[in-house]
mmCIF file of C-alpha atoms (C1' of nucleotides) in Angstrom:
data_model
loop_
_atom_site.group_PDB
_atom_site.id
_atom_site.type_symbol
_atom_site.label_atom_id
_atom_site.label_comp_id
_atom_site.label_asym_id
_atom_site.label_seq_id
_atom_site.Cartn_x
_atom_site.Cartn_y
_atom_site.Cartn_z
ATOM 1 C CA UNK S 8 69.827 -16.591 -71.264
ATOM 2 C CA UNK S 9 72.946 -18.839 -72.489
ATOM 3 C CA UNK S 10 76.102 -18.956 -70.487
ATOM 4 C CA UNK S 11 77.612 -15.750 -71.515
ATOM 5 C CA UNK S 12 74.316 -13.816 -70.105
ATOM 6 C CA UNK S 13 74.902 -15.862 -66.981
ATOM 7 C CA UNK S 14 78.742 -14.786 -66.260
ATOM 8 C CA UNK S 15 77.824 -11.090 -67.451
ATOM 9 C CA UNK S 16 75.345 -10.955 -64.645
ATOM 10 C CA UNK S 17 77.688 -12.500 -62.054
ATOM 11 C CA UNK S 18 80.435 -9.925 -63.161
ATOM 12 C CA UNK S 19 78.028 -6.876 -63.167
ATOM 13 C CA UNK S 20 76.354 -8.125 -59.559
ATOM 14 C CA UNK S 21 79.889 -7.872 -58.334
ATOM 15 C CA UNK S 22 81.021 -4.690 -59.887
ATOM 16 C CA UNK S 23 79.104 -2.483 -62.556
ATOM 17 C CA UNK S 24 81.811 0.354 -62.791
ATOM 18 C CA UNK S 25 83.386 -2.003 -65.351
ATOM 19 C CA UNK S 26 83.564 -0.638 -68.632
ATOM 20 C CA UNK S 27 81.850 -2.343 -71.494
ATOM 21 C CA UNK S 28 85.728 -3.238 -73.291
ATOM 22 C CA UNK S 29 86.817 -4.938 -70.020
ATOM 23 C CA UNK S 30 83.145 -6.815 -69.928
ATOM 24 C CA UNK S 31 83.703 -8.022 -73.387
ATOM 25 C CA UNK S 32 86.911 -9.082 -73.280
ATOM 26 C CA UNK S 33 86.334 -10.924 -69.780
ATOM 27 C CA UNK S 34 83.261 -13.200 -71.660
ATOM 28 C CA UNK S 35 85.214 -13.242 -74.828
ATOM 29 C CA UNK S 36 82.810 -10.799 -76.799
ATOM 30 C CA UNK S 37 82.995 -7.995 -78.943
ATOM 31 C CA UNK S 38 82.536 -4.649 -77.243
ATOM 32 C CA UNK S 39 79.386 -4.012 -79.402
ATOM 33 C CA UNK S 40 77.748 -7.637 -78.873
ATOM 34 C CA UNK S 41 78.078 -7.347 -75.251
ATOM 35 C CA UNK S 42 76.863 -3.817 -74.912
ATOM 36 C CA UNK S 43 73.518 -5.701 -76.863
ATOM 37 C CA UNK S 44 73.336 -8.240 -74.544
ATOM 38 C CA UNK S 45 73.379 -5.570 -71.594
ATOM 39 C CA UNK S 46 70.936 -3.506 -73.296
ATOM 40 C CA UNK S 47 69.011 -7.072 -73.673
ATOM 41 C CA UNK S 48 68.907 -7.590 -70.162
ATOM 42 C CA UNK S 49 68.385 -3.993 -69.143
ATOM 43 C CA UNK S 50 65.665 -4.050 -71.094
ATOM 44 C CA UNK S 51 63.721 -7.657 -70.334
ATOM 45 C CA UNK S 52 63.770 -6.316 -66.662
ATOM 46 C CA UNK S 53 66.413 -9.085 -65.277
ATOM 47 C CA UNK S 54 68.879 -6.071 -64.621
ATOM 48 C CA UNK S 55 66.710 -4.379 -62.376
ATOM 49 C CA UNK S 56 68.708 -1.183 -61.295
ATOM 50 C CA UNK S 57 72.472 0.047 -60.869
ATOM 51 C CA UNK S 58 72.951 1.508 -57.855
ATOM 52 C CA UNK S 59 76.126 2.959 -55.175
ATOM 53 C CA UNK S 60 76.282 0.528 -52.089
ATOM 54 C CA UNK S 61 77.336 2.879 -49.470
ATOM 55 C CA UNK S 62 79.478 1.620 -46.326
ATOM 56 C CA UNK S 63 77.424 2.326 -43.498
ATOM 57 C CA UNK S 64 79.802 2.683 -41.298
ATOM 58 C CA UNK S 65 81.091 5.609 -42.874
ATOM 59 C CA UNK S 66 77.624 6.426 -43.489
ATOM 60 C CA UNK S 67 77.063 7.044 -40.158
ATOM 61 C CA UNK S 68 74.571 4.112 -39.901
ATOM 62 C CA UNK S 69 76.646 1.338 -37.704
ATOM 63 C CA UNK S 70 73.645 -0.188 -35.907
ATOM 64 C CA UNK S 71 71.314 -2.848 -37.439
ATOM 65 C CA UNK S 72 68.810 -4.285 -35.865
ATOM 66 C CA UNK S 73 66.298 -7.216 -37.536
ATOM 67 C CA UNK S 74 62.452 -7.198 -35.969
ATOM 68 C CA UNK S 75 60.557 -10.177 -35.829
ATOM 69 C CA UNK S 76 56.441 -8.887 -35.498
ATOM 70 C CA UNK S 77 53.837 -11.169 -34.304
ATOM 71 C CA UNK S 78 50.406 -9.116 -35.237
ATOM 72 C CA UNK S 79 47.184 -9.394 -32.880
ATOM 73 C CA UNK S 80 44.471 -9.877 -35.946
ATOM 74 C CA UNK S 81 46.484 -11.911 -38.490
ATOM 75 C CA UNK S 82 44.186 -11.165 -41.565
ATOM 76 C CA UNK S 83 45.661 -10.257 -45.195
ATOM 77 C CA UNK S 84 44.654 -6.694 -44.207
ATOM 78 C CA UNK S 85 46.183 -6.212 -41.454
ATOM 79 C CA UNK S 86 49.607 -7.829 -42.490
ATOM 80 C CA UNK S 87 49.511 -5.679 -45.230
ATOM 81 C CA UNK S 88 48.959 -2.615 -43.409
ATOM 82 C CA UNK S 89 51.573 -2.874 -40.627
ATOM 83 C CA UNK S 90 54.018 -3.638 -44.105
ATOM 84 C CA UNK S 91 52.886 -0.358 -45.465
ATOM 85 C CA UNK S 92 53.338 1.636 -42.201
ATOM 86 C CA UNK S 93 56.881 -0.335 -41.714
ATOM 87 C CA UNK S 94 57.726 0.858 -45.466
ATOM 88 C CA UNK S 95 57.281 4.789 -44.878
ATOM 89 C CA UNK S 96 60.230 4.718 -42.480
ATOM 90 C CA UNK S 97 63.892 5.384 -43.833
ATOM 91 C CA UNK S 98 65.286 2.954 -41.686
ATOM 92 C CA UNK S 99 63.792 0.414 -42.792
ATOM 93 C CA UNK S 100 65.754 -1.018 -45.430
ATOM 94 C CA UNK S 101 64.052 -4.501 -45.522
ATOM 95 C CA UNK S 102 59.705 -5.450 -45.169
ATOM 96 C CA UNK S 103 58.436 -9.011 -45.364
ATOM 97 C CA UNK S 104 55.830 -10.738 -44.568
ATOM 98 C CA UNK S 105 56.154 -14.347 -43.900
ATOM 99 C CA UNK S 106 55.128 -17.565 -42.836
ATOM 100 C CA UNK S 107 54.548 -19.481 -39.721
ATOM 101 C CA UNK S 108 54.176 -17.765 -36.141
ATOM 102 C CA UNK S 109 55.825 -14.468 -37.042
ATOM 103 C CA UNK S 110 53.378 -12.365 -39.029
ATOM 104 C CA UNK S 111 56.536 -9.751 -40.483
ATOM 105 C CA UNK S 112 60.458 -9.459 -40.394
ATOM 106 C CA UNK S 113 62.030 -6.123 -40.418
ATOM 107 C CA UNK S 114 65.587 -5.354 -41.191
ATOM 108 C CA UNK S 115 66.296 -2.303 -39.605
ATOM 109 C CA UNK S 116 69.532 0.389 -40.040
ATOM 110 C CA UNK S 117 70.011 2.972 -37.671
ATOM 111 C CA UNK S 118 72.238 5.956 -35.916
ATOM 112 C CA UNK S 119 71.835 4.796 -32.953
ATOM 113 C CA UNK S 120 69.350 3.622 -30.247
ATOM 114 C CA UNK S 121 67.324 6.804 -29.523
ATOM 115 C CA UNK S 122 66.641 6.441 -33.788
ATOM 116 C CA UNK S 123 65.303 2.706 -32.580
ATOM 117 C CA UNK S 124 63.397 3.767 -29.614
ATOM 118 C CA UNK S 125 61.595 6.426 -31.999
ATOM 119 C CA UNK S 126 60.728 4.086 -34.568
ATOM 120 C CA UNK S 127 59.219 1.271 -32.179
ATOM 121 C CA UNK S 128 57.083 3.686 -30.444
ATOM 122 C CA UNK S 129 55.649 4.759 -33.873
ATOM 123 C CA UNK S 130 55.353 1.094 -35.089
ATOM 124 C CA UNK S 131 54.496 -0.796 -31.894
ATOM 125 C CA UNK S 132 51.745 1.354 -30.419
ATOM 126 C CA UNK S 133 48.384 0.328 -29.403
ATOM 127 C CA UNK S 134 46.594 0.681 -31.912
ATOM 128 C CA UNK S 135 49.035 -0.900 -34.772
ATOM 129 C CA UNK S 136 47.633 -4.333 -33.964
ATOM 130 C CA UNK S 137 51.042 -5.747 -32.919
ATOM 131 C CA UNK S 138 51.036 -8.410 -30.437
ATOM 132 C CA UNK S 139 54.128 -9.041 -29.710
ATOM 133 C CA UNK S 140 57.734 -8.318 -31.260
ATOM 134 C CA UNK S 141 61.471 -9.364 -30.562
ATOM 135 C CA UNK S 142 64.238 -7.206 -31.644
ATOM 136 C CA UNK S 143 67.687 -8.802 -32.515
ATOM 137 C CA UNK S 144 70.303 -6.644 -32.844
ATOM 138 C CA UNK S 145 73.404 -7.685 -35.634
ATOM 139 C CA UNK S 146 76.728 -8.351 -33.622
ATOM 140 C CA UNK S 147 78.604 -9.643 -36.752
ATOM 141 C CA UNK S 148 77.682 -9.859 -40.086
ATOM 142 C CA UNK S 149 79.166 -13.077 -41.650
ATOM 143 C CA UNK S 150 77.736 -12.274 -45.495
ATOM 144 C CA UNK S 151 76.227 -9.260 -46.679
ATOM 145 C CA UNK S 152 75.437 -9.300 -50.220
ATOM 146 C CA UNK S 153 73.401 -7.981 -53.563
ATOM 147 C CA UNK S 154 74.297 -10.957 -55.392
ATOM 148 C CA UNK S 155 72.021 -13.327 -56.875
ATOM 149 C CA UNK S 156 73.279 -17.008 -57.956
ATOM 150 C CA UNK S 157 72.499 -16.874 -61.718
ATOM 151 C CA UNK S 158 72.917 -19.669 -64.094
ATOM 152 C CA UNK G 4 80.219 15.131 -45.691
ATOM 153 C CA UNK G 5 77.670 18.064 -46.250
ATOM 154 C CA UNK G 6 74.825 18.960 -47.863
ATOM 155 C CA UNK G 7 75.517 18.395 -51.517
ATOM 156 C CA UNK G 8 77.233 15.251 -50.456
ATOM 157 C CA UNK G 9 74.297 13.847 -48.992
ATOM 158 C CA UNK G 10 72.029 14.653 -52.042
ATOM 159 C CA UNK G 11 74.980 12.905 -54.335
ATOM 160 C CA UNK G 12 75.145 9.491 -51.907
ATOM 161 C CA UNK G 13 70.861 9.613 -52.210
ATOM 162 C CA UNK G 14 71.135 9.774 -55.979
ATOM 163 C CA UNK G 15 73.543 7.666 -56.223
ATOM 164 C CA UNK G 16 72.095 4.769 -53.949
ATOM 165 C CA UNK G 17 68.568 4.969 -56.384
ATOM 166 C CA UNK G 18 70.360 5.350 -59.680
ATOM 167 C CA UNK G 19 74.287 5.151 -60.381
ATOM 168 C CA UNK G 20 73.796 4.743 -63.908
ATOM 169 C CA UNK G 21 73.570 8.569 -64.174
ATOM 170 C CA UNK G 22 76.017 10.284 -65.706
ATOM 171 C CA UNK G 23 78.392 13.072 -63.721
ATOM 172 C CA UNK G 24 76.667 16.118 -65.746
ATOM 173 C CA UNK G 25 73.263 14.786 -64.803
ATOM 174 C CA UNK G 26 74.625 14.476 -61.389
ATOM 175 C CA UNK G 27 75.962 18.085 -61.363
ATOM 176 C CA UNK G 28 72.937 19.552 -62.684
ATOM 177 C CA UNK G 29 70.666 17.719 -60.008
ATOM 178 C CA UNK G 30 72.613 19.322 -57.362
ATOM 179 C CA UNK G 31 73.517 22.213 -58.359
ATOM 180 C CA UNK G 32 77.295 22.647 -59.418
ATOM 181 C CA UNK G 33 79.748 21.903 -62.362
ATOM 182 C CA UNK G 34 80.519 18.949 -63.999
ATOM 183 C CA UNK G 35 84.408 18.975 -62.641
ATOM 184 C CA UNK G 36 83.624 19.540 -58.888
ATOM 185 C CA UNK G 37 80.942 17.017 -58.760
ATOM 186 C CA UNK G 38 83.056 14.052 -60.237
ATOM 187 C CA UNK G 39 85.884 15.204 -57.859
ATOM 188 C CA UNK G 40 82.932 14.934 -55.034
ATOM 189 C CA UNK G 41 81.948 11.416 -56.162
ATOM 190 C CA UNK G 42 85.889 10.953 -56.698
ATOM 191 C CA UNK G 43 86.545 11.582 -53.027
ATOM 192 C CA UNK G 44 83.645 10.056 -51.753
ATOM 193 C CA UNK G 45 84.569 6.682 -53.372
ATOM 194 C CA UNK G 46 88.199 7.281 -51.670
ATOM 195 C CA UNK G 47 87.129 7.709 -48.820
ATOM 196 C CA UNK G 48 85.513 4.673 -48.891
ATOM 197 C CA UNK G 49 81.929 5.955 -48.243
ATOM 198 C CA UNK G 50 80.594 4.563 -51.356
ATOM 199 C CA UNK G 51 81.925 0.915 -51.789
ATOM 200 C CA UNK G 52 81.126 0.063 -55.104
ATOM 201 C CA UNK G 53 78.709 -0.143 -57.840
ATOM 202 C CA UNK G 54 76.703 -3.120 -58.399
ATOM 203 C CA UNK G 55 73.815 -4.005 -61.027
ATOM 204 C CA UNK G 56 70.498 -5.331 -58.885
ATOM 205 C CA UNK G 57 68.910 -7.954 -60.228
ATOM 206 C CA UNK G 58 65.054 -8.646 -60.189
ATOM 207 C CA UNK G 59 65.120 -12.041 -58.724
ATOM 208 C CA UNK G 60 61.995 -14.020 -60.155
ATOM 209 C CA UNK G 61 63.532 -12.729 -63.891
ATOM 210 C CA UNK G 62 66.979 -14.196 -62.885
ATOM 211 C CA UNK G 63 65.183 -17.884 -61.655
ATOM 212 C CA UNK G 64 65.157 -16.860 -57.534
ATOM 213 C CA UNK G 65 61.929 -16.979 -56.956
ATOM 214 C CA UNK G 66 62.016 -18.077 -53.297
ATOM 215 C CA UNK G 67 63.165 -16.112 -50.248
ATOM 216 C CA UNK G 68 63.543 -17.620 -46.884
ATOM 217 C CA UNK G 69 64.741 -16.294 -43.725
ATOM 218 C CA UNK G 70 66.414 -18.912 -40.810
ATOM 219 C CA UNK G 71 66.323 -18.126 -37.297
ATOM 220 C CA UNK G 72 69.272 -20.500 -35.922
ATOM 221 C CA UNK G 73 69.831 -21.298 -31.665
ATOM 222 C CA UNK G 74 73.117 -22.970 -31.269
ATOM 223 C CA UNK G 75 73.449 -25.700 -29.152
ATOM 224 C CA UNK G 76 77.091 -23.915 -27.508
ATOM 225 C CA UNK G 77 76.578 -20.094 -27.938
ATOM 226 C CA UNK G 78 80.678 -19.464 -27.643
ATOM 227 C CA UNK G 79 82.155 -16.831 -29.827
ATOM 228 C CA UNK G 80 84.527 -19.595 -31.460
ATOM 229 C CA UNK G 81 81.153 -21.485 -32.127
ATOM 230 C CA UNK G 82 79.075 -18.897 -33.628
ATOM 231 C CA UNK G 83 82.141 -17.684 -35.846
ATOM 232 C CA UNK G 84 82.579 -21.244 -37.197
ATOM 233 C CA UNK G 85 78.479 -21.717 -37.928
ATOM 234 C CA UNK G 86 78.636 -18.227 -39.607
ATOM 235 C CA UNK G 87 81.535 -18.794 -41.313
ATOM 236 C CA UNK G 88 79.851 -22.081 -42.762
ATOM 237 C CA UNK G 89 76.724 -20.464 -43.866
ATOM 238 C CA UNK G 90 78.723 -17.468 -45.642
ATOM 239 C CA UNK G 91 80.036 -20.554 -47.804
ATOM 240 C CA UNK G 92 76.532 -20.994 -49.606
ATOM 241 C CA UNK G 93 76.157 -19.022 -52.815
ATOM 242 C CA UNK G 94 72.272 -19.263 -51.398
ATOM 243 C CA UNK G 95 72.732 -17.273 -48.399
ATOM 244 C CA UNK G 96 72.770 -13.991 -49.853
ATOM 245 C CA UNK G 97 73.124 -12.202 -45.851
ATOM 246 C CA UNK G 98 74.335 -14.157 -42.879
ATOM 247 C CA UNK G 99 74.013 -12.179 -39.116
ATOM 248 C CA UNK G 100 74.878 -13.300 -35.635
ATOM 249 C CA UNK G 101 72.738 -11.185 -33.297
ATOM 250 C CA UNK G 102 72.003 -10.885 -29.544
ATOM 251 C CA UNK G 103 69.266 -12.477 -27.476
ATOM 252 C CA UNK G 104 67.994 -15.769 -27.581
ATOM 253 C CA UNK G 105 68.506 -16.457 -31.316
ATOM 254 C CA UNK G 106 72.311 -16.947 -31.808
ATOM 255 C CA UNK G 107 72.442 -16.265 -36.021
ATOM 256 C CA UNK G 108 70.217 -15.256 -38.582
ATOM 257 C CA UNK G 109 70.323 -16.230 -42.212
ATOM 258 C CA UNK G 110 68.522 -14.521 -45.703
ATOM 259 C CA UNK G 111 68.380 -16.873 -48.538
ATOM 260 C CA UNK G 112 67.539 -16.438 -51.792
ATOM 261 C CA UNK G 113 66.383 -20.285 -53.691
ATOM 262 C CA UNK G 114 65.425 -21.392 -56.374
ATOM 263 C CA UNK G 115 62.990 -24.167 -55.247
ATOM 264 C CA UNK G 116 62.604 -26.348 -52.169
ATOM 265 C CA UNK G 117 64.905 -28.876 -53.374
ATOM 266 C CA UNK G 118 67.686 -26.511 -52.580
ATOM 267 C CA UNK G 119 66.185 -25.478 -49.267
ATOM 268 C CA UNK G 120 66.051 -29.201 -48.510
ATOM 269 C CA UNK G 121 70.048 -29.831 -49.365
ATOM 270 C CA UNK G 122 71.095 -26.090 -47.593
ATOM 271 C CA UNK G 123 69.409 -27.225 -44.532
ATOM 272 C CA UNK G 124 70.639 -30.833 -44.405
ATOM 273 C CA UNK G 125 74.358 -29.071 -45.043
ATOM 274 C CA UNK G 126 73.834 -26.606 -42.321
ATOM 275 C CA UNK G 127 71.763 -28.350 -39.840
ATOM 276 C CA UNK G 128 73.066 -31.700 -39.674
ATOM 277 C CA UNK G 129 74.353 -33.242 -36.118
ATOM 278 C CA UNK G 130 77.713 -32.227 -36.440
ATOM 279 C CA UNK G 131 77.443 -28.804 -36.890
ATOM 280 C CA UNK G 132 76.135 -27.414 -33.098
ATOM 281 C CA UNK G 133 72.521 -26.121 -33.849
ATOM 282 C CA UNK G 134 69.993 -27.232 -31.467
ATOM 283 C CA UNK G 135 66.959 -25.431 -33.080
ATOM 284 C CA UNK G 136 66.291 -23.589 -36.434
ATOM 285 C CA UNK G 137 62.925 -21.748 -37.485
ATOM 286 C CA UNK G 138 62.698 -21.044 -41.324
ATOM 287 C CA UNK G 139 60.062 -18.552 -42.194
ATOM 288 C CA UNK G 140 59.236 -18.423 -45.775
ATOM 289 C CA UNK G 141 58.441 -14.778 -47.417
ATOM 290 C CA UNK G 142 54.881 -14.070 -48.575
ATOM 291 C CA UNK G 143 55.377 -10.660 -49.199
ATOM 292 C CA UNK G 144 57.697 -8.017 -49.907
ATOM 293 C CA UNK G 145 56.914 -4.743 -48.106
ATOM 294 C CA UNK G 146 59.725 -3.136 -48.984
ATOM 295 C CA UNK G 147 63.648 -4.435 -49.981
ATOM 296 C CA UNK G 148 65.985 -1.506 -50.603
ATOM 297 C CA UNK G 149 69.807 -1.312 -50.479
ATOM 298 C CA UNK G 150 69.568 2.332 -49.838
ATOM 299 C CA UNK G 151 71.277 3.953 -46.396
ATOM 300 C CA UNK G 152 69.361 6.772 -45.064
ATOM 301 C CA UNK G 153 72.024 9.731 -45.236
ATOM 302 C CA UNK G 154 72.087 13.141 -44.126
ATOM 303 C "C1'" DC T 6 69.645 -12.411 -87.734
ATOM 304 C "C1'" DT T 7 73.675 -11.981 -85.431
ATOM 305 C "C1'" DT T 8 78.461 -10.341 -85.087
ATOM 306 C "C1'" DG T 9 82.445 -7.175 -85.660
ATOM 307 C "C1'" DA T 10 84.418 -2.592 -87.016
ATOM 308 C "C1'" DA T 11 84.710 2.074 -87.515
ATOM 309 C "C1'" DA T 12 82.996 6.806 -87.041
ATOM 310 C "C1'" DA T 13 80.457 10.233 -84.296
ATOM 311 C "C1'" DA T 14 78.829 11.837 -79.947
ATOM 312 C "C1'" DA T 15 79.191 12.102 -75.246
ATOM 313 C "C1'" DA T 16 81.310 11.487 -71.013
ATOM 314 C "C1'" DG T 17 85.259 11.231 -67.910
ATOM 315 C "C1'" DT T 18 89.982 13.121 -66.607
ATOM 316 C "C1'" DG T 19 93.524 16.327 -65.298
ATOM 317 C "C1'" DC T 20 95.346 20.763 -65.120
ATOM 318 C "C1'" DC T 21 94.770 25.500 -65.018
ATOM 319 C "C1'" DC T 22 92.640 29.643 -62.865
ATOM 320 C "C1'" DG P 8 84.368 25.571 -56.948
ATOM 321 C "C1'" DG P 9 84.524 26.553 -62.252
ATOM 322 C "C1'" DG P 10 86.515 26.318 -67.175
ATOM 323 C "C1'" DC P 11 88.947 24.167 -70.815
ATOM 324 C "C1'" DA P 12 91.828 20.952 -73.532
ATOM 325 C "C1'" DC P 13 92.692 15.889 -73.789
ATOM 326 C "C1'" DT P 14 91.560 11.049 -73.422
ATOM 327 C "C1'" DT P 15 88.494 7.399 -72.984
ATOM 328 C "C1'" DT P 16 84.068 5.396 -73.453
ATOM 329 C "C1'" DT P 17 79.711 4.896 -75.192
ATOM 330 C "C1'" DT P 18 76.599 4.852 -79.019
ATOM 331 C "C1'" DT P 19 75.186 4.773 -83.670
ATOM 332 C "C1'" DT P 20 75.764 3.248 -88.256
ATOM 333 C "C1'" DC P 21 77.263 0.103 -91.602
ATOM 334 C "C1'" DA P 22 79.307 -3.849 -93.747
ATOM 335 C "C1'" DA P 23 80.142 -8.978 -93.545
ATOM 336 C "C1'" DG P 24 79.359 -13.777 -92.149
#
DNA sequence: CTTGAAAAAAAGTGCCC
DNA sequence: GGGCACTTTTTTTCAAG
């Protein structure tokens, strides 16, 4: 992982349509050496995945909403149970559990509110163990990125 | 936007380094009319680009955080600037203001505490307006997907 | 053992129906 | 939406530092 790896994963967290010519030439690499490093870090796992990021707007999906969950029994168990229920549903893009007086965070993308009204009555029922829960919903979003600082 | 569509924008947001004839096989129609498919669907602007997702403890990012932030004045001019501040840090990888109590909330991605310590001293100093912030440090993740449910 | 170059295979592109 | 010729890109192989 030298400095070259570095600025090809910078350039292919920002855009991945770029062909493997335009790649090496931007690091100053022969087409074929930096198609070996990609391969390299395709295949020691630090590339993860390539994948479309869709506008969600013209998705269809304007509304986000993040969940902060405060559970009744806060026992590994249970945390990880609520996570798992949280996980089956398509809206929820985003599942932690964390530290401190919240027991889970959920980052939530939906239609619209009758989609959000659905989903909390599934998640937040009786017998889910949740004690409490706050739901924020996203006026602006400053930054919204893949990216991870390498290097 | 119909069916095929949809199929093409779920593909596509698990796996864009398919290749169009896979594509057209997987849903059903030739080569030519699926790339013009994708083609129009990246004109349109639904897809907004391809990106390469890293695994974050393999790239050094071990550490996620996330930072509930109250401002001390809740103005629109305020929250913009505090926002606009936090977008700055290469370690804030998402940056929200949202309604209710909590004025913005933050997702960061670190590589130790040492960086928490000098983000938070950056962001949270007198000067900048915040009268209280809550970081919550992930334990677990349930689920983290980029993925817009479509359709 | 790593890098660059060239040939072969495959994919993407544009135009026709 | 499908089919076909044309271009570009990817991938393999091979030679050189």
């Amino acid at each position: 992982m030298d400095k070259i790896d570095s600025k090809l994963l910078r350039l292919l967290q920002q855009d991945a349509s770029r062909t493997n010519p335009e790649l090496a030439a931007e690091v100053g690499l022969s087409p074929s050496s930096c198609l070996r490093r990609i391969r390299r870090l395709h295949e020691a796992g630090v590339i993860d995945r390539i994948v479309a990021i869709l506008n969600p707007a013209k998705a269809g999906r304007t509304m986000k909403a993040i969940i902060t969950v405060e559970l009744e029994r806060h026992g590994e168990q249970y945390i990880r149970r609520f996570l798992d229920m949280a996980t089956r549903e398509p809206a929820v893009i985003q599942a932690y559990s964390v530290s401190g007086e919240t027991d889970a965070i959920l980052m939530l993308r939906l239609k619209d509110m009758d989609e959000l009204d659905a989903l909390t009555e599934r998640l937040f029922r009786e017998e889910t163990n949740v004690a409490r829960y706050y739901t924020a919903f996203v006026i602006r979003t400053g930054k919204e990125t893949t990216e991870i600082p390498v290097g």
